[in-house]
Amino acid sequence: MNKDIIQPRTLPGFRDFPPEAMIPRERLMETARNVFRSYGFAPIDTPALEFLEILTGKGSEETDRQMYHFVDNGGRAVGMRFDLTVPLARFVAQHVDKLGLPFKRYHIGPVWRGERQQAGRYREFIQSDFDTIGSTSIASDVETAMVIHDLLRAIGFDKFKIRINNRKLLNGLLEQFGLADKTAQVLRSVDKLEKAGREKVTVELQAAGVGDQQISQIIDLVSIRGTNDQVIDRLAGIATENEFARQGLDELREIATLIGASGACAENFQIDPSIARGLDYYTGVVFETILEADAEIGSVCSGGRYDNLAGLYTNRQLPGIGASLGLDRLLASMERQKMLPGVRTSADVLIVNFGSEHLGKYLQIARQIRMSGLGVEVYPDDRKLGQQFKYADQRGYAVCLVAGGDELARQQVKLKWMTSGQQADVFLEPDAHSVVTALREGLKSEA
Amino acid sequence: MNKDIIQPRTLPGFRDFPPEAMIPRERLMETARNVFRSYGFAPIDTPALEFLEILTGKGSEETDRQMYHFVDNGGRAVGMRFDLTVPLARFVAQHVDKLGLPFKRYHIGPVWRGERQQAGRYREFIQSDFDTIGSTSIASDVETAMVIHDLLRAIGFDKFKIRINNRKLLNGLLEQFGLADKTAQVLRSVDKLEKAGREKVTVELQAAGVGDQQISQIIDLVSIRGTNDQVIDRLAGIATENEFARQGLDELREIATLIGASGACAENFQIDPSIARGLDYYTGVVFETILEADAEIGSVCSGGRYDNLAGLYTNRQLPGIGASLGLDRLLASMERQKMLPGVRTSADVLIVNFGSEHLGKYLQIARQIRMSGLGVEVYPDDRKLGQQFKYADQRGYAVCLVAGGDELARQQVKLKWMTSGQQADVFLEPDAHSVVTALREGLKSEA
């Protein structure tokens, strides 16, 4: 190897996406956009780089350490965004007068975190968030759950649970249990219950000074399971003393009723008092979403309601609700469940190339097929047929259009279907009408 | 104002995209993706951050100075990509054995340049590139021009010229004129002819030691205009002595013939011997694209053929051809030409909210309308009607669905069309069939 060559490689924790990985990613992002749009969420974008003070304003020490930050050529301290929530807060604070409220936005874009490397953790990944700012209505709460439901169904999942809880209920009950001063700590421990198990959480809570009776109250509470009606009834029996808890429970009850009225698949929604979401800033309804076939990968879409999005950047109180879709987790699950097509091309048809004397004809046929909405590649070089078919196979083309001098002289083309190996001669009119029809029918019956 | 508030602002040269700007950007990127796909180009993505040595390998001093680079937490010298060509070269060099050739990819993503600020120059912008690697066939040359043609037509432009030239022709003729040693310099000057004018370019060429007769040969050459046949004839009269020039001219002739055979609109393609493209690495056909109504903004899609994409990262010779679509320029022109819708919502219908007692019904109607493919927002709060209509107007909703207790009791809804002000009562069946039909028809007739 030439010693002057620079070794081509990516930074640790960063990924290249070749077509077979990028095609399903793009499709997933398109599905997400379509669902967001169907609810009236509008797209925004914000810079990858922000003034460092904007990004560190809200960050914990942990976030600060993980952030990519540096001084730019103009001497400014800048950082690469580590999520889309801080940029949203900055954006809304800056533009709220022009935006108007309620403001419903989605934002799909890369974020960067210099985390220590571990399996399944990347330093660059796409976040896909949607939020409704400026309304405290339960309509937005229900709608957020609906969007998650529609997203997963549109992607192709039907066995999943959107677990719904309410932080007012949790906080209120902890107050009722005499743990008002330990709420954040308790919720962080409870959040680990499913993964770490009851014993570890008990030890952690004991260490935090939570009494044994309180621990058993907490664990009883978060272990409640059943139909939504059953769970609500059980909770109603516990949430007897605290006004805040009763209010949270009323909201959960209303959400369950509205989901029923909407016509969405009720079995995808589960009231679950164990859901806390680690973050401190949720103040109302909270969500997690578990794929039944892949529960161990954790939540694929999470979020909740907050009282004040942008307190760091404006004195204006901006309540809202939103959630974030985990693209990487969804794609990993789709791959395991064989829900991905495994192709390396975005087109349907490969036109085999018999030589430059036919190129004008191939370009014309390709254009005619494209006008019907199908994708066509003309193989650029005059290579051996076997090599061209191998290429078609390796890319995952559904069908090859084969037209050498003999076929073209007879005003015919041959369609060779790659999976079945079936071949058919089709008449080639000046507008390629029969070819388009045969391709459409064949692709339909293969799908 | 509270003194603890961090002022919400973006870095100079960086932009926020609110919905009214982002909706057309997303639409444009979707159109580009669809056209790329229709030719069998497949998507890839690469990291925003690369090892600095990868990025500086090819860069000029100018590029290096403009690049955002820093040392990461792991002590690595890293940089933010400043284009998508260097990452493509690195990507193909690294993965070529798995990718197979020919490899056709598109890549749409942000790049960063810390340029000195000037009007219309941003430090972060989206690039939208497509390339065919591993073929030297003229089929790829023609296809690249076709993609540009289809892209602009799909976006909604019909008056544009794709100017086509060939670097072999230019280089060969410069050799014939006795300027082989000054090729790069001459081409850089010629590239400025349209903007700077004949006199300035003459002075520049004189300063570079080009003789007066040579200058007039050069300027005569790049001033040739006419139909493609006329231009080719004129060029054939000049390209008499140099083999390289004759080969370049033959390629241009073949490209013109193939474009004619393909059925694309021939008037959008113009053989133009003045097109040089400043970059040194083009070696064959080169393209520029001018919008006739907005010629002064410069080329909106440019590219060309190169002999060796990735010589810095591999010993393997990788020829290819590609082009880059200028999203910002296209959008600026579309805005000036009133081709943008000016809406701030992705949905069609706003359901007006008469109170929480009807919310279940609204959610149900919204779901039924969505299932037909239309977008619907349910206004989340129980506000005054005037306020809700104002919101619909400000967002650009086409139609409001108005259903208070009275309407719902009569199993009716009212559709209020925002532009015309027309209203119509529609019967509300359990599946909202008539509402969906009325919405579809109304939206169609408004479009």
PDB file of C-alpha atoms in Angstrom, chain A residues 1-2 4-12 14-20 22-23 26 30 33 37-51 53-54 57 65-70 72-73 76 78 80 90-91 93-95 98-104 106 110 112 114 123-124 126 132 134-140 142-143 146 149-150 254 258 261-264 311-315 344-347 353 356 359-361 363-364 367 370 374-381 383 391 394-395 397, chain B residues 1-2 4-12 14-20 22-23 26 30 33 37-51 53-54 57 65-70 72-73 76 78 80 90-91 93-95 98-104 106 110 112 114 123-124 126 132 134-140 142-143 146 149-150 254 258 261-264 311-315 344-347 353 356 359-361 363-364 367 370 374-381 383 391 394-395 397:
ATOM      1  CA  MET A   1       0.000   0.000   0.000  1.00  0.00           C
ATOM      2  CA  ASN A   2       1.175   3.458  -0.893  1.00  0.00           C
ATOM      3  CA  ASP A   4       1.009   8.439   1.284  1.00  0.00           C
ATOM      4  CA  ILE A   5      -2.511   7.088   1.485  1.00  0.00           C
ATOM      5  CA  ILE A   6      -4.627   8.425   4.370  1.00  0.00           C
ATOM      6  CA  GLN A   7      -6.390   5.504   6.012  1.00  0.00           C
ATOM      7  CA  PRO A   8     -10.121   5.909   5.344  1.00  0.00           C
ATOM      8  CA  ARG A   9     -11.950   5.491   8.677  1.00  0.00           C
ATOM      9  CA  THR A  10     -14.671   7.047  10.813  1.00  0.00           C
ATOM     10  CA  LEU A  11     -14.277   8.375  14.344  1.00  0.00           C
ATOM     11  CA  PRO A  12     -15.129   5.900  17.109  1.00  0.00           C
ATOM     12  CA  PHE A  14     -19.706   7.549  14.542  1.00  0.00           C
ATOM     13  CA  ARG A  15     -21.366   5.621  11.747  1.00  0.00           C
ATOM     14  CA  ASP A  16     -21.511   5.462   7.983  1.00  0.00           C
ATOM     15  CA  PHE A  17     -24.902   4.516   6.585  1.00  0.00           C
ATOM     16  CA  PRO A  18     -24.609   2.593   3.309  1.00  0.00           C
ATOM     17  CA  PRO A  19     -27.764   2.268   1.185  1.00  0.00           C
ATOM     18  CA  GLU A  20     -29.023  -0.939   2.814  1.00  0.00           C
ATOM     19  CA  MET A  22     -30.034   4.321   4.896  1.00  0.00           C
ATOM     20  CA  ILE A  23     -33.008   3.249   2.764  1.00  0.00           C
ATOM     21  CA  GLU A  26     -35.115   7.420   5.249  1.00  0.00           C
ATOM     22  CA  GLU A  30     -40.651   9.876   6.012  1.00  0.00           C
ATOM     23  CA  ARG A  33     -42.963  13.188   9.009  1.00  0.00           C
ATOM     24  CA  ARG A  37     -47.999  16.385   9.527  1.00  0.00           C
ATOM     25  CA  SER A  38     -51.313  14.562   9.638  1.00  0.00           C
ATOM     26  CA  TYR A  39     -51.811  16.079  13.126  1.00  0.00           C
ATOM     27  CA  GLY A  40     -50.818  19.582  12.075  1.00  0.00           C
ATOM     28  CA  PHE A  41     -47.278  19.507  13.466  1.00  0.00           C
ATOM     29  CA  ALA A  42     -45.035  21.692  11.302  1.00  0.00           C
ATOM     30  CA  PRO A  43     -41.306  21.206  10.714  1.00  0.00           C
ATOM     31  CA  ILE A  44     -38.575  23.466  12.047  1.00  0.00           C
ATOM     32  CA  ASP A  45     -34.803  23.285  11.940  1.00  0.00           C
ATOM     33  CA  THR A  46     -32.166  24.912  14.128  1.00  0.00           C
ATOM     34  CA  PRO A  47     -28.358  25.104  13.847  1.00  0.00           C
ATOM     35  CA  ALA A  48     -26.059  22.236  14.819  1.00  0.00           C
ATOM     36  CA  LEU A  49     -23.873  24.788  16.597  1.00  0.00           C
ATOM     37  CA  GLU A  50     -25.163  27.117  19.318  1.00  0.00           C
ATOM     38  CA  PHE A  51     -23.544  29.576  21.673  1.00  0.00           C
ATOM     39  CA  GLU A  53     -24.058  29.359  27.128  1.00  0.00           C
ATOM     40  CA  ILE A  54     -27.340  28.413  25.448  1.00  0.00           C
ATOM     41  CA  GLY A  57     -27.699  26.710  30.641  1.00  0.00           C
ATOM     42  CA  ARG A  65     -18.770  16.770  29.993  1.00  0.00           C
ATOM     43  CA  GLN A  66     -20.350  14.911  27.084  1.00  0.00           C
ATOM     44  CA  MET A  67     -20.828  17.929  24.893  1.00  0.00           C
ATOM     45  CA  TYR A  68     -18.644  18.672  21.886  1.00  0.00           C
ATOM     46  CA  HIS A  69     -17.589  22.261  22.429  1.00  0.00           C
ATOM     47  CA  PHE A  70     -14.796  24.507  21.247  1.00  0.00           C
ATOM     48  CA  ASP A  72     -14.620  29.098  16.872  1.00  0.00           C
ATOM     49  CA  ASN A  73     -12.470  31.257  14.552  1.00  0.00           C
ATOM     50  CA  ARG A  76     -16.858  32.455  20.416  1.00  0.00           C
ATOM     51  CA  VAL A  78     -19.712  27.230  20.838  1.00  0.00           C
ATOM     52  CA  MET A  80     -22.791  21.081  19.113  1.00  0.00           C
ATOM     53  CA  ARG A  90     -34.181  28.691  22.752  1.00  0.00           C
ATOM     54  CA  PHE A  91     -36.095  28.832  19.444  1.00  0.00           C
ATOM     55  CA  ALA A  93     -38.228  31.902  23.515  1.00  0.00           C
ATOM     56  CA  GLN A  94     -36.655  33.828  20.650  1.00  0.00           C
ATOM     57  CA  HIS A  95     -39.522  33.678  18.164  1.00  0.00           C
ATOM     58  CA  LYS A  98     -44.044  35.611  15.556  1.00  0.00           C
ATOM     59  CA  LEU A  99     -44.856  31.922  15.956  1.00  0.00           C
ATOM     60  CA  GLY A 100     -48.124  32.341  17.843  1.00  0.00           C
ATOM     61  CA  LEU A 101     -49.501  29.787  20.286  1.00  0.00           C
ATOM     62  CA  PRO A 102     -50.342  26.953  20.375  1.00  0.00           C
ATOM     63  CA  PHE A 103     -47.214  26.048  18.435  1.00  0.00           C
ATOM     64  CA  LYS A 104     -46.912  22.465  17.207  1.00  0.00           C
ATOM     65  CA  TYR A 106     -41.610  18.445  14.766  1.00  0.00           C
ATOM     66  CA  PRO A 110     -28.710  14.814  14.280  1.00  0.00           C
ATOM     67  CA  TRP A 112     -23.956  14.784  19.226  1.00  0.00           C
ATOM     68  CA  GLY A 114     -19.147  12.537  23.327  1.00  0.00           C
ATOM     69  CA  ARG A 123     -21.818   9.805  19.559  1.00  0.00           C
ATOM     70  CA  GLU A 124     -24.007  10.990  16.695  1.00  0.00           C
ATOM     71  CA  ILE A 126     -30.863  11.309  14.850  1.00  0.00           C
ATOM     72  CA  THR A 132     -47.144  21.151  21.377  1.00  0.00           C
ATOM     73  CA  GLY A 134     -48.613  26.830  24.732  1.00  0.00           C
ATOM     74  CA  SER A 135     -51.569  24.654  25.648  1.00  0.00           C
ATOM     75  CA  THR A 136     -52.344  22.883  28.913  1.00  0.00           C
ATOM     76  CA  SER A 137     -55.352  21.099  27.416  1.00  0.00           C
ATOM     77  CA  ILE A 138     -55.839  17.394  27.871  1.00  0.00           C
ATOM     78  CA  ALA A 139     -56.522  17.359  24.128  1.00  0.00           C
ATOM     79  CA  SER A 140     -52.780  17.748  23.579  1.00  0.00           C
ATOM     80  CA  VAL A 142     -54.326  12.549  24.250  1.00  0.00           C
ATOM     81  CA  GLU A 143     -53.084  13.682  20.863  1.00  0.00           C
ATOM     82  CA  MET A 146     -52.362   9.151  19.417  1.00  0.00           C
ATOM     83  CA  HIS A 149     -49.965   5.051  18.214  1.00  0.00           C
ATOM     84  CA  ASP A 150     -50.275   6.142  14.587  1.00  0.00           C
ATOM     85  CA  GLU A 254     -60.170  11.298  31.047  1.00  0.00           C
ATOM     86  CA  LEU A 258     -60.922   9.953  25.139  1.00  0.00           C
ATOM     87  CA  ALA A 261     -63.868   7.589  21.974  1.00  0.00           C
ATOM     88  CA  SER A 262     -61.277   8.314  19.285  1.00  0.00           C
ATOM     89  CA  GLY A 263     -61.439   4.968  17.572  1.00  0.00           C
ATOM     90  CA  ALA A 264     -57.742   4.176  18.068  1.00  0.00           C
ATOM     91  CA  GLY A 311     -37.453  29.442  31.684  1.00  0.00           C
ATOM     92  CA  LEU A 312     -33.749  29.890  31.029  1.00  0.00           C
ATOM     93  CA  TYR A 313     -34.318  32.091  27.994  1.00  0.00           C
ATOM     94  CA  THR A 314     -37.561  33.965  28.684  1.00  0.00           C
ATOM     95  CA  ASN A 315     -39.737  35.071  31.564  1.00  0.00           C
ATOM     96  CA  ARG A 344     -29.630  -1.481  -1.858  1.00  0.00           C
ATOM     97  CA  THR A 345     -31.490   0.438  -4.540  1.00  0.00           C
ATOM     98  CA  SER A 346     -34.380   2.868  -4.487  1.00  0.00           C
ATOM     99  CA  ALA A 347     -35.538   1.865  -7.963  1.00  0.00           C
ATOM    100  CA  ASN A 353     -27.225  -2.496 -21.482  1.00  0.00           C
ATOM    101  CA  SER A 356     -24.040   2.205 -26.834  1.00  0.00           C
ATOM    102  CA  LEU A 359     -28.487   3.805 -25.392  1.00  0.00           C
ATOM    103  CA  GLY A 360     -30.870   6.401 -26.840  1.00  0.00           C
ATOM    104  CA  LYS A 361     -33.650   3.810 -26.852  1.00  0.00           C
ATOM    105  CA  LEU A 363     -32.941   6.361 -22.086  1.00  0.00           C
ATOM    106  CA  GLN A 364     -36.287   6.854 -23.802  1.00  0.00           C
ATOM    107  CA  ARG A 367     -38.051   8.082 -19.130  1.00  0.00           C
ATOM    108  CA  ARG A 370     -40.322   6.882 -14.788  1.00  0.00           C
ATOM    109  CA  LEU A 374     -41.557   3.752 -11.118  1.00  0.00           C
ATOM    110  CA  GLY A 375     -37.803   4.007 -10.609  1.00  0.00           C
ATOM    111  CA  VAL A 376     -35.454   2.824 -13.365  1.00  0.00           C
ATOM    112  CA  GLU A 377     -31.701   2.486 -13.627  1.00  0.00           C
ATOM    113  CA  VAL A 378     -30.015   2.091 -17.012  1.00  0.00           C
ATOM    114  CA  TYR A 379     -26.891  -0.007 -16.487  1.00  0.00           C
ATOM    115  CA  PRO A 380     -24.238   2.433 -17.693  1.00  0.00           C
ATOM    116  CA  ASP A 381     -21.695   0.055 -19.213  1.00  0.00           C
ATOM    117  CA  ARG A 383     -20.721  -5.462 -19.734  1.00  0.00           C
ATOM    118  CA  TYR A 391     -25.445  -6.452 -10.176  1.00  0.00           C
ATOM    119  CA  GLN A 394     -26.875  -7.730  -5.456  1.00  0.00           C
ATOM    120  CA  ARG A 395     -28.738  -4.399  -5.461  1.00  0.00           C
ATOM    121  CA  TYR A 397     -33.759  -5.050  -8.204  1.00  0.00           C
TER     122      TYR A 397
ATOM    123  CA  MET B   1     -36.308  41.573  32.256  1.00  0.00           C
ATOM    124  CA  ASN B   2     -34.907  39.075  34.700  1.00  0.00           C
ATOM    125  CA  ASP B   4     -30.671  35.651  35.017  1.00  0.00           C
ATOM    126  CA  ILE B   5     -32.219  35.086  31.590  1.00  0.00           C
ATOM    127  CA  ILE B   6     -29.816  33.893  28.890  1.00  0.00           C
ATOM    128  CA  GLN B   7     -30.475  35.894  25.742  1.00  0.00           C
ATOM    129  CA  PRO B   8     -31.923  33.491  23.128  1.00  0.00           C
ATOM    130  CA  ARG B   9     -29.961  33.973  19.884  1.00  0.00           C
ATOM    131  CA  THR B  10     -28.232  32.039  17.119  1.00  0.00           C
ATOM    132  CA  LEU B  11     -24.583  32.263  16.117  1.00  0.00           C
ATOM    133  CA  PRO B  12     -23.819  34.716  13.290  1.00  0.00           C
ATOM    134  CA  PHE B  14     -26.457  30.306  11.331  1.00  0.00           C
ATOM    135  CA  ARG B  15     -30.172  30.166  10.738  1.00  0.00           C
ATOM    136  CA  ASP B  16     -33.345  29.031  12.411  1.00  0.00           C
ATOM    137  CA  PHE B  17     -35.958  27.663  10.040  1.00  0.00           C
ATOM    138  CA  PRO B  18     -39.505  28.330  11.283  1.00  0.00           C
ATOM    139  CA  PRO B  19     -42.344  26.365   9.639  1.00  0.00           C
ATOM    140  CA  GLU B  20     -42.986  28.839   6.813  1.00  0.00           C
ATOM    141  CA  MET B  22     -38.971  24.736   6.617  1.00  0.00           C
ATOM    142  CA  ILE B  23     -42.120  23.449   4.888  1.00  0.00           C
ATOM    143  CA  GLU B  26     -38.631  19.804   3.266  1.00  0.00           C
ATOM    144  CA  GLU B  30     -38.435  15.297  -0.845  1.00  0.00           C
ATOM    145  CA  ARG B  33     -35.014  12.411  -3.156  1.00  0.00           C
ATOM    146  CA  ARG B  37     -34.499   7.470  -6.506  1.00  0.00           C
ATOM    147  CA  SER B  38     -36.285   7.334  -9.841  1.00  0.00           C
ATOM    148  CA  TYR B  39     -32.829   6.926 -11.460  1.00  0.00           C
ATOM    149  CA  GLY B  40     -31.653   4.263  -9.031  1.00  0.00           C
ATOM    150  CA  PHE B  41     -29.517   6.542  -6.855  1.00  0.00           C
ATOM    151  CA  ALA B  42     -29.527   5.212  -3.292  1.00  0.00           C
ATOM    152  CA  PRO B  43     -29.158   7.293  -0.121  1.00  0.00           C
ATOM    153  CA  ILE B  44     -26.136   7.233   2.165  1.00  0.00           C
ATOM    154  CA  ASP B  45     -25.191   9.221   5.230  1.00  0.00           C
ATOM    155  CA  THR B  46     -21.815   9.913   6.825  1.00  0.00           C
ATOM    156  CA  PRO B  47     -20.824  11.577  10.115  1.00  0.00           C
ATOM    157  CA  ALA B  48     -20.779  15.347  10.620  1.00  0.00           C
ATOM    158  CA  LEU B  49     -17.413  14.925  12.339  1.00  0.00           C
ATOM    159  CA  GLU B  50     -14.414  13.245  10.699  1.00  0.00           C
ATOM    160  CA  PHE B  51     -10.775  12.799  11.643  1.00  0.00           C
ATOM    161  CA  GLU B  53      -6.590  14.418   8.478  1.00  0.00           C
ATOM    162  CA  ILE B  54      -9.407  13.037   6.330  1.00  0.00           C
ATOM    163  CA  GLY B  57      -6.138  15.885   2.939  1.00  0.00           C
ATOM    164  CA  ARG B  65      -8.987  28.168   7.414  1.00  0.00           C
ATOM    165  CA  GLN B  66     -12.745  27.958   6.942  1.00  0.00           C
ATOM    166  CA  MET B  67     -13.158  24.601   8.589  1.00  0.00           C
ATOM    167  CA  TYR B  68     -14.606  24.136  12.070  1.00  0.00           C
ATOM    168  CA  HIS B  69     -12.056  21.935  13.798  1.00  0.00           C
ATOM    169  CA  PHE B  70     -11.076  21.153  17.367  1.00  0.00           C
ATOM    170  CA  ASP B  72     -12.297  16.167  21.071  1.00  0.00           C
ATOM    171  CA  ASN B  73     -12.502  14.756  24.625  1.00  0.00           C
ATOM    172  CA  ARG B  76      -8.388  13.438  18.575  1.00  0.00           C
ATOM    173  CA  VAL B  78     -11.511  16.367  14.423  1.00  0.00           C
ATOM    174  CA  MET B  80     -16.888  19.259  10.816  1.00  0.00           C
ATOM    175  CA  ARG B  90     -13.505   8.544   2.173  1.00  0.00           C
ATOM    176  CA  PHE B  91     -16.694   6.450   2.283  1.00  0.00           C
ATOM    177  CA  ALA B  93     -12.468   4.173  -0.481  1.00  0.00           C
ATOM    178  CA  GLN B  94     -13.391   2.505   2.809  1.00  0.00           C
ATOM    179  CA  HIS B  95     -16.337   0.416   1.649  1.00  0.00           C
ATOM    180  CA  LYS B  98     -18.845  -4.208  -0.137  1.00  0.00           C
ATOM    181  CA  LEU B  99     -20.599  -1.523  -2.173  1.00  0.00           C
ATOM    182  CA  GLY B 100     -19.809  -2.898  -5.623  1.00  0.00           C
ATOM    183  CA  LEU B 101     -19.510  -0.761  -8.736  1.00  0.00           C
ATOM    184  CA  PRO B 102     -21.097   1.145 -10.365  1.00  0.00           C
ATOM    185  CA  PHE B 103     -22.202   2.828  -7.160  1.00  0.00           C
ATOM    186  CA  LYS B 104     -24.883   5.497  -7.432  1.00  0.00           C
ATOM    187  CA  TYR B 106     -27.312  10.627  -3.217  1.00  0.00           C
ATOM    188  CA  PRO B 110     -25.698  19.861   6.398  1.00  0.00           C
ATOM    189  CA  TRP B 112     -20.273  23.800   7.831  1.00  0.00           C
ATOM    190  CA  GLY B 114     -16.619  29.302   9.061  1.00  0.00           C
ATOM    191  CA  ARG B 123     -21.854  29.002   7.859  1.00  0.00           C
ATOM    192  CA  GLU B 124     -24.247  26.055   7.836  1.00  0.00           C
ATOM    193  CA  ILE B 126     -27.612  21.798   3.251  1.00  0.00           C
ATOM    194  CA  THR B 132     -22.223   7.732 -10.083  1.00  0.00           C
ATOM    195  CA  GLY B 134     -17.072   3.451 -11.114  1.00  0.00           C
ATOM    196  CA  SER B 135     -18.286   4.027 -14.660  1.00  0.00           C
ATOM    197  CA  THR B 136     -16.732   6.092 -17.447  1.00  0.00           C
ATOM    198  CA  SER B 137     -19.736   5.553 -19.709  1.00  0.00           C
ATOM    199  CA  ILE B 138     -21.360   8.438 -21.509  1.00  0.00           C
ATOM    200  CA  ALA B 139     -24.629   6.962 -20.252  1.00  0.00           C
ATOM    201  CA  SER B 140     -23.775   8.351 -16.806  1.00  0.00           C
ATOM    202  CA  VAL B 142     -26.287  11.991 -20.029  1.00  0.00           C
ATOM    203  CA  GLU B 143     -28.112  10.643 -17.013  1.00  0.00           C
ATOM    204  CA  MET B 146     -31.330  14.220 -17.156  1.00  0.00           C
ATOM    205  CA  HIS B 149     -33.641  18.347 -15.910  1.00  0.00           C
ATOM    206  CA  ASP B 150     -36.148  16.191 -14.045  1.00  0.00           C
ATOM    207  CA  GLU B 254     -23.072  12.194 -28.476  1.00  0.00           C
ATOM    208  CA  LEU B 258     -28.788  11.072 -26.640  1.00  0.00           C
ATOM    209  CA  ALA B 261     -33.412  10.524 -28.230  1.00  0.00           C
ATOM    210  CA  SER B 262     -34.449  10.401 -24.581  1.00  0.00           C
ATOM    211  CA  GLY B 263     -37.576  12.485 -24.952  1.00  0.00           C
ATOM    212  CA  ALA B 264     -36.488  15.128 -22.427  1.00  0.00           C
ATOM    213  CA  GLY B 311      -6.798   9.065  -4.611  1.00  0.00           C
ATOM    214  CA  LEU B 312      -6.022  10.374  -1.127  1.00  0.00           C
ATOM    215  CA  TYR B 313      -7.574   7.356   0.582  1.00  0.00           C
ATOM    216  CA  THR B 314      -7.037   4.442  -1.798  1.00  0.00           C
ATOM    217  CA  ASN B 315      -4.765   3.351  -4.622  1.00  0.00           C
ATOM    218  CA  ARG B 344     -47.246  27.488   8.431  1.00  0.00           C
ATOM    219  CA  THR B 345     -49.020  24.192   8.831  1.00  0.00           C
ATOM    220  CA  SER B 346     -48.615  20.791   7.212  1.00  0.00           C
ATOM    221  CA  ALA B 347     -52.281  19.941   7.647  1.00  0.00           C
ATOM    222  CA  ASN B 353     -63.043  23.334  19.635  1.00  0.00           C
ATOM    223  CA  SER B 356     -64.118  19.412  26.309  1.00  0.00           C
ATOM    224  CA  LEU B 359     -63.447  16.367  22.491  1.00  0.00           C
ATOM    225  CA  GLY B 360     -64.035  12.612  22.068  1.00  0.00           C
ATOM    226  CA  LYS B 361     -66.166  13.335  19.000  1.00  0.00           C
ATOM    227  CA  LEU B 363     -60.789  13.137  18.037  1.00  0.00           C
ATOM    228  CA  GLN B 364     -62.935  10.531  16.290  1.00  0.00           C
ATOM    229  CA  ARG B 367     -59.022  10.141  12.959  1.00  0.00           C
ATOM    230  CA  ARG B 370     -56.753  11.343   8.616  1.00  0.00           C
ATOM    231  CA  LEU B 374     -55.695  14.403   4.851  1.00  0.00           C
ATOM    232  CA  GLY B 375     -54.059  16.223   7.753  1.00  0.00           C
ATOM    233  CA  VAL B 376     -56.184  17.487  10.649  1.00  0.00           C
ATOM    234  CA  GLU B 377     -55.471  19.531  13.735  1.00  0.00           C
ATOM    235  CA  VAL B 378     -57.912  19.643  16.620  1.00  0.00           C
ATOM    236  CA  TYR B 379     -57.614  23.049  18.265  1.00  0.00           C
ATOM    237  CA  PRO B 380     -56.600  22.020  21.777  1.00  0.00           C
ATOM    238  CA  ASP B 381     -58.274  24.719  23.852  1.00  0.00           C
ATOM    239  CA  ARG B 383     -61.192  29.480  23.192  1.00  0.00           C
ATOM    240  CA  TYR B 391     -55.275  30.971  14.360  1.00  0.00           C
ATOM    241  CA  GLN B 394     -52.486  32.783  10.498  1.00  0.00           C
ATOM    242  CA  ARG B 395     -51.372  29.159  10.014  1.00  0.00           C
ATOM    243  CA  TYR B 397     -55.418  26.319   7.056  1.00  0.00           C
TER     244      TYR B 397
END
